[in-house]
Short mmCIF file of C-alpha atoms and ligand atoms in Angstrom, two decimals:
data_model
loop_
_atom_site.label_atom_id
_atom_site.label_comp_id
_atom_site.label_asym_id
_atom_site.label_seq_id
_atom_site.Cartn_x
_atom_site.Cartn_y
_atom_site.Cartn_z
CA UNK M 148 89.55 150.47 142.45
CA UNK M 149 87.83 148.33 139.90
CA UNK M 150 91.09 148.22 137.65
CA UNK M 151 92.88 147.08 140.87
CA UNK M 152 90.50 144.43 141.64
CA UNK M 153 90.54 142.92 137.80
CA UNK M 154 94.32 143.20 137.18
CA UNK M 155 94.29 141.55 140.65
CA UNK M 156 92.17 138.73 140.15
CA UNK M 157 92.52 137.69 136.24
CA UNK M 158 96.21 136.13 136.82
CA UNK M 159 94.74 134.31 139.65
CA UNK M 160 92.02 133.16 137.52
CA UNK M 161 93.97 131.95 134.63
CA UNK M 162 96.57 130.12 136.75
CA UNK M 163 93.78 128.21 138.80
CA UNK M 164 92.67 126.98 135.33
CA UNK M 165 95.76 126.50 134.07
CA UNK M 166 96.77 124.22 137.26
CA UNK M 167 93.41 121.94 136.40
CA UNK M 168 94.89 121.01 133.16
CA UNK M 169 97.58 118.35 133.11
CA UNK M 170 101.18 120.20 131.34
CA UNK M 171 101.86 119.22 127.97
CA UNK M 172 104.92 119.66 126.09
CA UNK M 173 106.42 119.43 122.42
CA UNK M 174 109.82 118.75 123.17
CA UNK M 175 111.49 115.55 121.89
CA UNK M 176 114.03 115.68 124.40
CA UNK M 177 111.26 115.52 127.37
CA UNK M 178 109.79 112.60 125.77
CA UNK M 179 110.45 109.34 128.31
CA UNK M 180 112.06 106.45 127.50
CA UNK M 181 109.51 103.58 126.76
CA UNK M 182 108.83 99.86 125.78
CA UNK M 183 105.72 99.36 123.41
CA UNK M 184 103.66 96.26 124.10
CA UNK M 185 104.39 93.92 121.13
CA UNK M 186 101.61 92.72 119.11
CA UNK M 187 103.04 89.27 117.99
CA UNK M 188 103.58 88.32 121.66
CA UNK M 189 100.44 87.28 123.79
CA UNK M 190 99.45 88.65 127.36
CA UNK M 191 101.22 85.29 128.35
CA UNK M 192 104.37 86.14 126.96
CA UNK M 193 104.04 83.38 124.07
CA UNK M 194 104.56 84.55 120.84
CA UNK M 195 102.66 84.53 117.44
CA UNK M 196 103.95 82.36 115.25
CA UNK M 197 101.30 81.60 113.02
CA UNK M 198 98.58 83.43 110.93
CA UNK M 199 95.36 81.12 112.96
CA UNK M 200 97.17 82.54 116.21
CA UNK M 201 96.87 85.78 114.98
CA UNK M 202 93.75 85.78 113.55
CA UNK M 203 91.86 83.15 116.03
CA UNK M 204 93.76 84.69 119.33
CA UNK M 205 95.98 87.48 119.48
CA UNK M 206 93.39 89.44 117.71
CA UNK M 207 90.93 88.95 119.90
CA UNK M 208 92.75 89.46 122.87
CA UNK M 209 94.24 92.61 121.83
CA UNK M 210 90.97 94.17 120.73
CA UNK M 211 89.58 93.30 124.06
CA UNK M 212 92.03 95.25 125.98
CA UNK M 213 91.01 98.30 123.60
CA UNK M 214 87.70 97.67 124.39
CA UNK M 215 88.32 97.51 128.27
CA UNK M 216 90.97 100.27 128.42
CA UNK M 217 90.67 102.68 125.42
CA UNK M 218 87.21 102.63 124.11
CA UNK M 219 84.70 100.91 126.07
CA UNK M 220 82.70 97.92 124.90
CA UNK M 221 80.80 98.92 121.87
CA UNK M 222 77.43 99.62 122.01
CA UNK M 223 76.34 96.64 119.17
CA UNK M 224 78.62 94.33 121.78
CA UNK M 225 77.20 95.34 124.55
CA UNK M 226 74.14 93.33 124.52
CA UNK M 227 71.85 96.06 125.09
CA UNK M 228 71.99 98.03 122.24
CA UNK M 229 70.84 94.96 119.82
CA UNK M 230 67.88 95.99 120.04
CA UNK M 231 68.16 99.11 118.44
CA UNK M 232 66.12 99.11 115.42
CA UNK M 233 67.12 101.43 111.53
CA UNK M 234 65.24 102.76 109.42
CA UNK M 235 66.12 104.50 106.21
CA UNK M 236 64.27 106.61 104.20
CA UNK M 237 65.29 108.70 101.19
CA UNK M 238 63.62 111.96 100.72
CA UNK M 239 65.67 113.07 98.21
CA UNK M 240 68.03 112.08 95.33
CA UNK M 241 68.88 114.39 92.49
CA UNK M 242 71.59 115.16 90.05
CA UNK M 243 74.66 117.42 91.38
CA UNK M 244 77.62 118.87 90.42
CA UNK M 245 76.40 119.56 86.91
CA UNK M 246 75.40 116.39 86.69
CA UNK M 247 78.70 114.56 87.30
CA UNK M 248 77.05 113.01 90.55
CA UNK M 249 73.67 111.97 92.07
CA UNK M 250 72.99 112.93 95.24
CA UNK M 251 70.92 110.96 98.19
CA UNK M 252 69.95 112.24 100.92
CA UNK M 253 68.68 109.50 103.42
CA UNK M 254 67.38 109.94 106.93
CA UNK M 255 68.44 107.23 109.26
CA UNK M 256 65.47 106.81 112.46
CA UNK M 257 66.65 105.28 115.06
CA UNK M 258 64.33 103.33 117.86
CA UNK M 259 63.91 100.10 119.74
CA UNK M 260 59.90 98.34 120.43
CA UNK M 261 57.55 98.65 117.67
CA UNK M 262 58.16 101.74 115.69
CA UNK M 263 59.80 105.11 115.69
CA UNK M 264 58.09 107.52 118.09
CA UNK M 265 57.75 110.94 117.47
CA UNK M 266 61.26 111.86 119.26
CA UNK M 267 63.30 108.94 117.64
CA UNK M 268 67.18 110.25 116.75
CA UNK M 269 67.44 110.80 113.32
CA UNK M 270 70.31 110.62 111.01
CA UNK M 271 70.52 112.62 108.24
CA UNK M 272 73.35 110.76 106.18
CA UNK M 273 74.32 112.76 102.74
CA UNK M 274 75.60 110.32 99.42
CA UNK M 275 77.30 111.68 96.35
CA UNK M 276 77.78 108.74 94.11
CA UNK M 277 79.07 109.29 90.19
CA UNK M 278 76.30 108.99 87.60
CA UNK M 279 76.40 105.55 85.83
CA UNK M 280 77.46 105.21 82.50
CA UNK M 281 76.89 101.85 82.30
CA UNK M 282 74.98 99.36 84.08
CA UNK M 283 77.84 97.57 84.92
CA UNK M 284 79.95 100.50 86.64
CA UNK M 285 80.25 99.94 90.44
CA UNK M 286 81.76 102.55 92.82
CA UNK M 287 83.76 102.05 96.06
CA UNK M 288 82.59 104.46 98.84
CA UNK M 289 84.28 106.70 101.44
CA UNK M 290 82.41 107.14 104.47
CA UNK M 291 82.86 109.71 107.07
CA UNK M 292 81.11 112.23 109.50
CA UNK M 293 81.41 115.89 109.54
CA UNK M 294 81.89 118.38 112.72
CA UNK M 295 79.03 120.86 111.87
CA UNK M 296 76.38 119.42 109.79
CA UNK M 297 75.99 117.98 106.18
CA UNK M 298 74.98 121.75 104.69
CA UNK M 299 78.53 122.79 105.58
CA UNK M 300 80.00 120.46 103.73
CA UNK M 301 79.44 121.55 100.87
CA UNK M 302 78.15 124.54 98.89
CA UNK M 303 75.54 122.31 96.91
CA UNK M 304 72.54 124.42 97.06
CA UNK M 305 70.34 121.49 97.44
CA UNK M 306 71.65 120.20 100.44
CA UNK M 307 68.66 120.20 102.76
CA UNK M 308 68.82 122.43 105.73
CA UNK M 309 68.19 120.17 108.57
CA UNK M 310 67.92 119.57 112.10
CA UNK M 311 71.39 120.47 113.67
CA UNK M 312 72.38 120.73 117.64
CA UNK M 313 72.75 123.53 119.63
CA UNK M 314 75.49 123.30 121.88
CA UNK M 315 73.90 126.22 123.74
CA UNK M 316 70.60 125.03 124.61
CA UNK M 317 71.14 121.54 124.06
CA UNK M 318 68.45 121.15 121.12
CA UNK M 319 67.91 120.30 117.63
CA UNK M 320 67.39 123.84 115.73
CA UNK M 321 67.22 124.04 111.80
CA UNK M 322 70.36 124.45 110.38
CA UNK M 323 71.08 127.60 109.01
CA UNK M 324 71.69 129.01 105.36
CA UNK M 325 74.70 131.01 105.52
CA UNK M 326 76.31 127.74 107.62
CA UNK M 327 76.12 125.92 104.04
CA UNK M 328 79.77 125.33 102.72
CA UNK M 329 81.21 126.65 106.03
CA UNK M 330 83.91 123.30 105.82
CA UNK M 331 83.11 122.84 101.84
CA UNK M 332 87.54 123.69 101.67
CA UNK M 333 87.44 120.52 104.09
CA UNK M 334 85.54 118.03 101.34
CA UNK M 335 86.71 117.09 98.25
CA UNK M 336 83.14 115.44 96.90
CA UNK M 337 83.50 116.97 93.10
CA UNK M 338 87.37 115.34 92.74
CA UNK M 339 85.87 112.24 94.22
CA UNK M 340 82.96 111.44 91.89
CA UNK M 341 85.17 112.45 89.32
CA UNK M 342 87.76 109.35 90.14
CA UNK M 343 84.98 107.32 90.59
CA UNK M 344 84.78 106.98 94.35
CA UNK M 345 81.14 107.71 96.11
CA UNK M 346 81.28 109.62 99.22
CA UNK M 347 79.09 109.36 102.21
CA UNK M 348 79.06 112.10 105.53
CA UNK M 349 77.08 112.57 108.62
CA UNK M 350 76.94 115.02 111.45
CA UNK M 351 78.84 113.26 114.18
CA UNK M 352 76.48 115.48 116.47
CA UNK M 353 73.72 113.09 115.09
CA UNK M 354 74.80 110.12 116.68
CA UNK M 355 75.72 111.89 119.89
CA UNK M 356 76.09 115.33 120.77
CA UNK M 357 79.77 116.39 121.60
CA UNK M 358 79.68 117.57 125.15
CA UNK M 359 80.05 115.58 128.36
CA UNK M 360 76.42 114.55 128.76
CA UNK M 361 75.74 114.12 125.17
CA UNK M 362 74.87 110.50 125.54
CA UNK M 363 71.64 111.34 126.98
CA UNK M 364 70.72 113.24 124.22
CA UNK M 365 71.82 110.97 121.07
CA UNK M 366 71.38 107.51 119.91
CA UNK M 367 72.61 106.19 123.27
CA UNK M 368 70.16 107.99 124.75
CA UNK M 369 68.18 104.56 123.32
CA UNK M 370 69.94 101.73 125.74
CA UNK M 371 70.00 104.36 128.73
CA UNK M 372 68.18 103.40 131.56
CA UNK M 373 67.38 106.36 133.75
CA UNK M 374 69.79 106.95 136.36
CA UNK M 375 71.89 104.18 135.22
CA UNK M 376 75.56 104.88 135.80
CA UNK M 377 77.64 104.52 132.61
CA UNK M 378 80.26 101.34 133.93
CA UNK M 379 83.76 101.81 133.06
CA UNK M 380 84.23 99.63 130.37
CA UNK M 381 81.19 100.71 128.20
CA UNK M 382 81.53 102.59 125.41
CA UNK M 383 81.73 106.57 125.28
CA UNK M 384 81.21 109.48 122.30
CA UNK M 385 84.06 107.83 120.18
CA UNK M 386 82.88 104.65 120.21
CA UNK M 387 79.74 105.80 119.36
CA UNK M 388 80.45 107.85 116.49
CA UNK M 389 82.77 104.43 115.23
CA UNK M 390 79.79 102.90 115.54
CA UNK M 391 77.20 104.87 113.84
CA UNK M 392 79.85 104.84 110.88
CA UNK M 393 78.83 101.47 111.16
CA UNK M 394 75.33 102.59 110.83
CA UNK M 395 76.14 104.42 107.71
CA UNK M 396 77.74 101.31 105.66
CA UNK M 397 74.50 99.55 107.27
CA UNK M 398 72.50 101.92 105.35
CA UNK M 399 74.24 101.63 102.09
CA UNK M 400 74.25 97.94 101.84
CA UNK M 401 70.40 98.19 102.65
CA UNK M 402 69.70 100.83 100.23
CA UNK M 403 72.44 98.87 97.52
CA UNK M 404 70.17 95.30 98.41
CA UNK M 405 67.19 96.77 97.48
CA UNK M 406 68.09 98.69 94.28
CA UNK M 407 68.42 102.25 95.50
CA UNK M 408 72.32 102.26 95.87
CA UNK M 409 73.15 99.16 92.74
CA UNK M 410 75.82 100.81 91.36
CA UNK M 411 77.94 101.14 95.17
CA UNK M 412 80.59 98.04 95.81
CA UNK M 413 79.97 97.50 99.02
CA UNK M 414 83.01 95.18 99.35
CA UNK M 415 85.24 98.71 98.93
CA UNK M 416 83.88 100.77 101.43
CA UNK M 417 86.64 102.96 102.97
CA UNK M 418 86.03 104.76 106.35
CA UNK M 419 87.86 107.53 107.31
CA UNK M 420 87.60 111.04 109.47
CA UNK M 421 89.86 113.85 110.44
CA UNK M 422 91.05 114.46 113.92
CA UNK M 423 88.59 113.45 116.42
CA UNK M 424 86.79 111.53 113.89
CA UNK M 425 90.01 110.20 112.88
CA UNK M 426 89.80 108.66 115.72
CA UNK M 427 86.87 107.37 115.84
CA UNK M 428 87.24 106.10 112.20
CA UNK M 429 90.25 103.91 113.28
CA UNK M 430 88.06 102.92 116.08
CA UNK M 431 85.58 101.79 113.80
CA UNK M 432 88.29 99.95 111.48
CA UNK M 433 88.89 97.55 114.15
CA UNK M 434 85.10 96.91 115.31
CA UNK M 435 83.86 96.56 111.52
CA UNK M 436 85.74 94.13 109.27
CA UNK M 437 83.30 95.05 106.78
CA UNK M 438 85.47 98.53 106.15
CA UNK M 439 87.86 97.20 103.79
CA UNK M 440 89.86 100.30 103.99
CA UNK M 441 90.32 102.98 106.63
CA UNK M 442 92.16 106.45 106.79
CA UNK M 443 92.70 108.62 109.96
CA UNK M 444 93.92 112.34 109.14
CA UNK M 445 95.58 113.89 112.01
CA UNK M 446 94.30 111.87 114.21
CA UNK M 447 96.79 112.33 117.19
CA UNK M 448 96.00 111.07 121.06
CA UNK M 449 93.46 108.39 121.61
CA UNK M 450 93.84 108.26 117.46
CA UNK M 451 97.22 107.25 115.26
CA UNK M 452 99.62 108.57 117.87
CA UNK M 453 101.58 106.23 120.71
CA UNK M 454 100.22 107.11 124.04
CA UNK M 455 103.44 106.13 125.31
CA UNK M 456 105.31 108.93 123.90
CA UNK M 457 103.27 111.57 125.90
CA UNK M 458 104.20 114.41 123.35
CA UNK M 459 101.61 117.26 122.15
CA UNK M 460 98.23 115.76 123.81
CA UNK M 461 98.45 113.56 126.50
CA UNK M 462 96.02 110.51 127.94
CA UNK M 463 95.43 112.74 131.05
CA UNK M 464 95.28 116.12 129.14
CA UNK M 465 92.64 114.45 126.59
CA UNK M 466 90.54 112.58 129.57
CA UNK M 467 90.56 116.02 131.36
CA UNK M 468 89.29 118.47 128.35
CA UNK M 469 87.44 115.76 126.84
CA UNK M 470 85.57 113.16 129.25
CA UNK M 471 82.99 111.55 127.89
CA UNK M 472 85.31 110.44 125.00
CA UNK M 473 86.88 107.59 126.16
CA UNK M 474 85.76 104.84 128.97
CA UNK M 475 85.81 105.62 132.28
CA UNK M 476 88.68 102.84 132.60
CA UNK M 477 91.40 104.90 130.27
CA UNK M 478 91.36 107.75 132.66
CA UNK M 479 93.35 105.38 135.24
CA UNK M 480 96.36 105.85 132.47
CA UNK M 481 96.37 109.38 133.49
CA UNK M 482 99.58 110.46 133.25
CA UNK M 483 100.95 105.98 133.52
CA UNK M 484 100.64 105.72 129.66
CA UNK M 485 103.21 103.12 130.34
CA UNK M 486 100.85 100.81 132.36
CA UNK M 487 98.40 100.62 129.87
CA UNK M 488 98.26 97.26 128.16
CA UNK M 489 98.09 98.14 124.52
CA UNK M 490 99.44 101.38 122.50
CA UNK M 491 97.96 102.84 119.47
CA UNK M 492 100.29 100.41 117.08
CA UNK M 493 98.22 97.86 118.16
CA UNK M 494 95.06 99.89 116.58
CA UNK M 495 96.36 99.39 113.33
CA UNK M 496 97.57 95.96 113.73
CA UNK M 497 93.51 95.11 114.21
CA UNK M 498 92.62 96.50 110.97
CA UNK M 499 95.43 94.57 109.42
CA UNK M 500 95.29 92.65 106.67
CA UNK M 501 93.32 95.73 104.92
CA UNK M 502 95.07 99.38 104.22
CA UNK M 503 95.16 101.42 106.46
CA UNK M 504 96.51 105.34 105.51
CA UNK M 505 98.02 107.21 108.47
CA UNK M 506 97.87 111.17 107.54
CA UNK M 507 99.87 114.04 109.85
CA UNK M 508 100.69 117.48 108.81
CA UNK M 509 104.06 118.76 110.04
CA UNK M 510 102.89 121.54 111.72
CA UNK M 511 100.47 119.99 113.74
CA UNK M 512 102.75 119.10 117.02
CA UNK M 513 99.90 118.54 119.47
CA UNK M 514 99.00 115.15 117.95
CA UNK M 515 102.18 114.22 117.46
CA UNK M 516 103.32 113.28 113.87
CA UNK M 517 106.12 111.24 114.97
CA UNK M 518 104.25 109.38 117.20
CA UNK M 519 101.21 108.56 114.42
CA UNK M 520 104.44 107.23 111.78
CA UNK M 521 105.96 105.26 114.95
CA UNK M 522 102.37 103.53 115.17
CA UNK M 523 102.45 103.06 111.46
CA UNK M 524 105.59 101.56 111.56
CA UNK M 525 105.41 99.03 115.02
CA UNK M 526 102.26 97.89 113.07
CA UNK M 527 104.28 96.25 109.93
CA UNK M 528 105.41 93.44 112.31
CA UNK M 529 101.46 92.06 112.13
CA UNK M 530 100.71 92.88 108.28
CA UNK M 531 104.00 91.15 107.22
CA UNK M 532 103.07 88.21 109.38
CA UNK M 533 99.69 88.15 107.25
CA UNK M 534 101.48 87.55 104.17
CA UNK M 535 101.19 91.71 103.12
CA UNK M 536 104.28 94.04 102.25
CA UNK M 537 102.96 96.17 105.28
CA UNK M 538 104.91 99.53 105.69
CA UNK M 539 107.21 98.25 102.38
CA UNK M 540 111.00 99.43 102.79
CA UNK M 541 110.04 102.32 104.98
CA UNK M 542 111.75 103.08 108.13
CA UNK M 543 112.27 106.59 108.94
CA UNK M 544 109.54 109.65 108.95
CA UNK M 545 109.57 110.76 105.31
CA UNK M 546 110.09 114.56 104.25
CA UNK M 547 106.95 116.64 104.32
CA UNK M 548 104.33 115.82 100.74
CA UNK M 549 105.07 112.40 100.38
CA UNK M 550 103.30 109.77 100.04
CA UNK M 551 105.18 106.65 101.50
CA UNK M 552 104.76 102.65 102.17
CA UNK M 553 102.66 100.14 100.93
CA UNK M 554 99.58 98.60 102.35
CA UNK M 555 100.37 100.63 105.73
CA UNK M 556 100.81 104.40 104.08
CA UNK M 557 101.75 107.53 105.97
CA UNK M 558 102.10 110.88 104.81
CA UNK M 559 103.22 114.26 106.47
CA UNK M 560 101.39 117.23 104.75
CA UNK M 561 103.22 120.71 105.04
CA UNK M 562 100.88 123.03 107.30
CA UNK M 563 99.03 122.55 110.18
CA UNK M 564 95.95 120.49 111.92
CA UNK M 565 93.32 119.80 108.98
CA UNK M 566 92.36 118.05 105.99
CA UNK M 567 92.98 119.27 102.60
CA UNK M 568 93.21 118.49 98.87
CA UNK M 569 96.51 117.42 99.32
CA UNK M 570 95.35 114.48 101.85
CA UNK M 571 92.05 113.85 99.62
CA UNK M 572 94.42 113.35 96.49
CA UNK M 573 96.76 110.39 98.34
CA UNK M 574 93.65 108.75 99.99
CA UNK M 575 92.28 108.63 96.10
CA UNK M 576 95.65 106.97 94.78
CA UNK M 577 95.86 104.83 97.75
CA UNK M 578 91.98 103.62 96.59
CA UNK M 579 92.78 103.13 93.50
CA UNK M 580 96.10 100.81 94.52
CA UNK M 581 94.80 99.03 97.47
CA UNK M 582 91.06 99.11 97.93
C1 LIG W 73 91.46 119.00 119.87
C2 LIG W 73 91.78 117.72 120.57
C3 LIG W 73 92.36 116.72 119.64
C4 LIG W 73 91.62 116.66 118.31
C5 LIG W 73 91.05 117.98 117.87
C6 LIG W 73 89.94 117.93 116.82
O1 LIG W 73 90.97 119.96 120.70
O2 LIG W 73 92.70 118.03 121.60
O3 LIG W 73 92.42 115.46 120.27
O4 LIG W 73 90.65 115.69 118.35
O5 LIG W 73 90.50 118.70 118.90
O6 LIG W 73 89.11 117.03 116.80
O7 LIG W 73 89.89 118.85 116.01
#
């Protein structure tokens, strides 16, 4: 009777959720014909002809319709979140990787009025910078978050077990010790001081918890006024997260002011993040001109890849799993990508004139690595017009593991969804060119 009952209900269950979630598909034929919004041509219909229309207009107006349609208002635009007060502390700096690197560890308190209070959010923000040979040496610095925590980053001992969420219970708990170099295969820190490049990593978590409700308990939680409906153009998790990478390059220009952090050039500070924070890091290109360079690895929907093309992840599949993401005002491009007023070209046209490096892996179909080198590519238009060799001769989707373009650069790694030596070693090269 019970086996009845089971084998009777499961296929019921599994279709019921099945029907919640909008279809996607990974089949170029299904793909639907579509027109991409040009960048050079204002909401008008005039077009850019000049750099000051760019820069002074078109820019402007673009980024705007992000803000309103894609990724909400950010929180240091929205007028509220001013207030919000940093401090940053350094409890510990030491050598690492046999002595090749020193590394910081800062905590980053955030709070508004007088001082912190005892429940402030706190950042822990991790720093591997090469060890000066000579007062003059300067480094450039990556900046990213992590998915799990700073400890599993890496399999540096001295990486201080810290306060880390529970998804589960919706609390801070200490992080663990066999969590420590969970991602490490993920992080290419040793490699980096090596060439010369600092890098710089934060739990996303830290900024705001990655669940639908997570803005109450993050940084946002800050600006929120009880009750208070979030309105559809404010900002959501992404735009959070690009903004506390602002936070982060905050921090180091602080700590590089006052001494601490001399030896980092904060004028070649790259941002970058894989996947979600890829995203998010693209995101935070285009709010922070500051980021002179900015990578997004595998980005996919919402991130490098044209909405338009619907292929892999979708607007309304990514609004449906994934909520609190995005503004409330994307979610009316469920399943009308073509209605919405800007694609993801346009993303990396508002980072333009700096480099931007767009990353897929070939067998990662569900963000679409066609769709992340057609973004790449409808973005040349605005980097030429800036006086830059943009996406150089390149036209067509290179063969997997290589490295193509110029100032715009795009690569398709052999394997699937993730972030790898590979990717590290191209971002380096493309530093060491561009940044
Ligand atoms: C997936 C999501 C993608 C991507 C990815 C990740 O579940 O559909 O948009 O962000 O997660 O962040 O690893």
């Amino acid at each position: 009777m019970f086996r009845f009952c089971f084998c009777a209900v499961l296929p019921l269950c599994t279709s019921m959720f099945a029907a919640e979630l909008p279809p996607t598909h990974t089949d170029e034929s299904k793909v639907p014909a579509y027109t991409l919004p040009d960048p050079l041509i204002f909401q008008n219909g005039q077009k850019v002809e000049t750099v000051k229309q760019w820069t002074e207009q078109r820019r402007a107006e673009i980024f705007k319709l992000f803000e309103e349609n894609v990724y909400g208002r950010s929180p240091r635009n929205n007028g509220k979140f001013a207030a919000v007060k940093m401090i940053t502390e350094c409890p510990e700096a030491g050598p690492a990787f046999n002595g090749k690197a020193v590394r910081y560890q800062f905590a980053l308190t955030f709070y508004t009025g007088e001082r912190p209070a005892a429940d402030s959010p706190v950042v822990d923000f991790l720093l591997y910078v090469p060890k000066v040979k000579s007062d003059t040496d300067k480094f450039p610095v990556f900046l990213g978050l992590n998915f799990q925590g700073n400890h599993t980053t890496t399999n540096d001992p001295e990486v201080l077990l810290r306060r880390n969420w529970n998804r589960d219970t919706g609390k801070y708990v200490l992080a663990k010790e066999e969590e420590r170099g969970l991602a490490e295969r993920r992080w290419c820190y040793e490699k980096a001081v090596e060439r010369g490049y600092a890098v710089g990593t934060a739990h996303c978590w830290a900024f705001e918890p990655d669940f639908n409700g997570g803005r109450k308990l993050g940084v946002r939680r800050l600006m929120d006024k009880d009750g208070e409906e979030l309105a559809a153009e404010e900002t959501n998790t992404l735009g959070t997260w690009a903004w506390g990478l602002t936070k982060l390059l905050d921090a180091v220009c602080e700590q590089n002011k006052e001494g601490t952090l001399r030896q980092i050039d904060t004028s070649k500070a790259a941002v970058f993040g894989h996947s979600r924070l890829g995203k998010a890091s693209l995101w935070a290109g285009a709010i922070e001109p500051r980021f002179a360079m900015v990578i997004s690895n595998d980005s996919g929907c919402g991130g490098a890849a044209l909405s338009r093309r619907a292929f892999g992840e979708t607007v309304a599949r990514i609004n449906t799993v994934f909520p609190h993401w995005f503004c409330g005002n994307f979610k009316k491009y469920n399943g009308k990508e073509g209605e919405l007023p800007v694609d993801q070209h346009e993303l990396i046209a508002l980072i333009a004139p700096r480099p931007v490096y767009v990353a897929s892996a070939s067998e990662d179909l569900w963000a679409d690595p066609k769709g992340e080198f057609l973004s790449a590519l409808n973005a040349d238009p605005v980097y030429r017009l800036l006086g830059t060799e943009g996406f150089g001769n390149v036209k067509e989707q290179p063969g997997v593991n290589q490295s193509v373009g110029g100032r715009i650069r795009y690569h398709l790694r052999e394997g699937k969804h993730d972030i790898v030596e590979f990717d590290w070693l191209q971002y380096f090269d493309f530093a060491e060119r561009y940044l």
